[in-house]
Amino acid sequence: MGDGSSGYTFEGVAPGEHRLIAVVADGIHVPLQPWVVDTVTFTVN
């Protein structure tokens, strides 16, 4: 992530419930103001 792509594949994720929090930031990794953020929860079988 951080390269402007619209997708990413996580490999080797352990089974169970996980939470991913995405924060949109500028070119020097400073979050936008106001924050643009989203959270997803997913389960790996």
Short mmCIF file of C-alpha atoms in Angstrom, two decimals:
data_model
loop_
_atom_site.label_atom_id
_atom_site.label_comp_id
_atom_site.label_asym_id
_atom_site.label_seq_id
_atom_site.Cartn_x
_atom_site.Cartn_y
_atom_site.Cartn_z
CA MET A 1 0.00 0.00 0.00
CA GLY A 2 1.05 3.59 -0.30
CA ASP A 3 1.66 3.32 -4.03
CA GLY A 4 -1.73 4.57 -5.21
CA SER A 5 -3.02 1.09 -6.05
CA SER A 6 -6.67 0.20 -5.52
CA GLY A 7 -6.09 -3.33 -4.25
CA TYR A 8 -3.77 -5.38 -2.13
CA THR A 9 -3.46 -9.10 -1.36
CA PHE A 10 -2.43 -10.11 2.14
CA GLU A 11 -0.68 -13.49 2.28
CA GLY A 12 -0.11 -15.75 5.26
CA VAL A 13 -2.96 -14.29 7.32
CA ALA A 14 -3.83 -16.57 10.23
CA PRO A 15 -7.34 -18.01 10.48
CA GLY A 16 -9.74 -15.97 12.58
CA GLU A 17 -11.30 -12.53 12.69
CA HIS A 18 -9.22 -9.53 11.65
CA ARG A 19 -9.75 -5.76 11.42
CA LEU A 20 -8.24 -3.51 8.77
CA ILE A 21 -8.25 0.26 9.26
CA ALA A 22 -7.43 2.43 6.25
CA VAL A 23 -6.48 6.09 6.63
CA VAL A 24 -6.04 8.35 3.59
CA ALA A 25 -2.84 10.40 3.85
CA ASP A 26 -0.86 12.82 1.73
CA GLY A 27 2.48 12.20 0.02
CA ILE A 28 4.41 12.46 3.28
CA HIS A 29 2.06 10.10 5.13
CA VAL A 30 0.19 12.80 7.09
CA PRO A 31 -3.54 11.98 7.44
CA LEU A 32 -5.89 14.34 5.64
CA GLN A 33 -7.86 16.80 7.77
CA PRO A 34 -10.56 15.94 8.54
CA TRP A 35 -9.52 12.30 8.63
CA VAL A 36 -10.75 10.07 5.82
CA VAL A 37 -10.85 6.62 7.38
CA ASP A 38 -12.72 3.34 7.06
CA THR A 39 -12.67 0.06 8.96
CA VAL A 40 -13.52 -3.42 7.71
CA THR A 41 -13.67 -6.64 9.68
CA PHE A 42 -13.18 -9.96 7.92
CA THR A 43 -12.77 -13.63 8.79
CA VAL A 44 -10.16 -15.98 7.35
CA ASN A 45 -11.20 -19.64 7.43
#
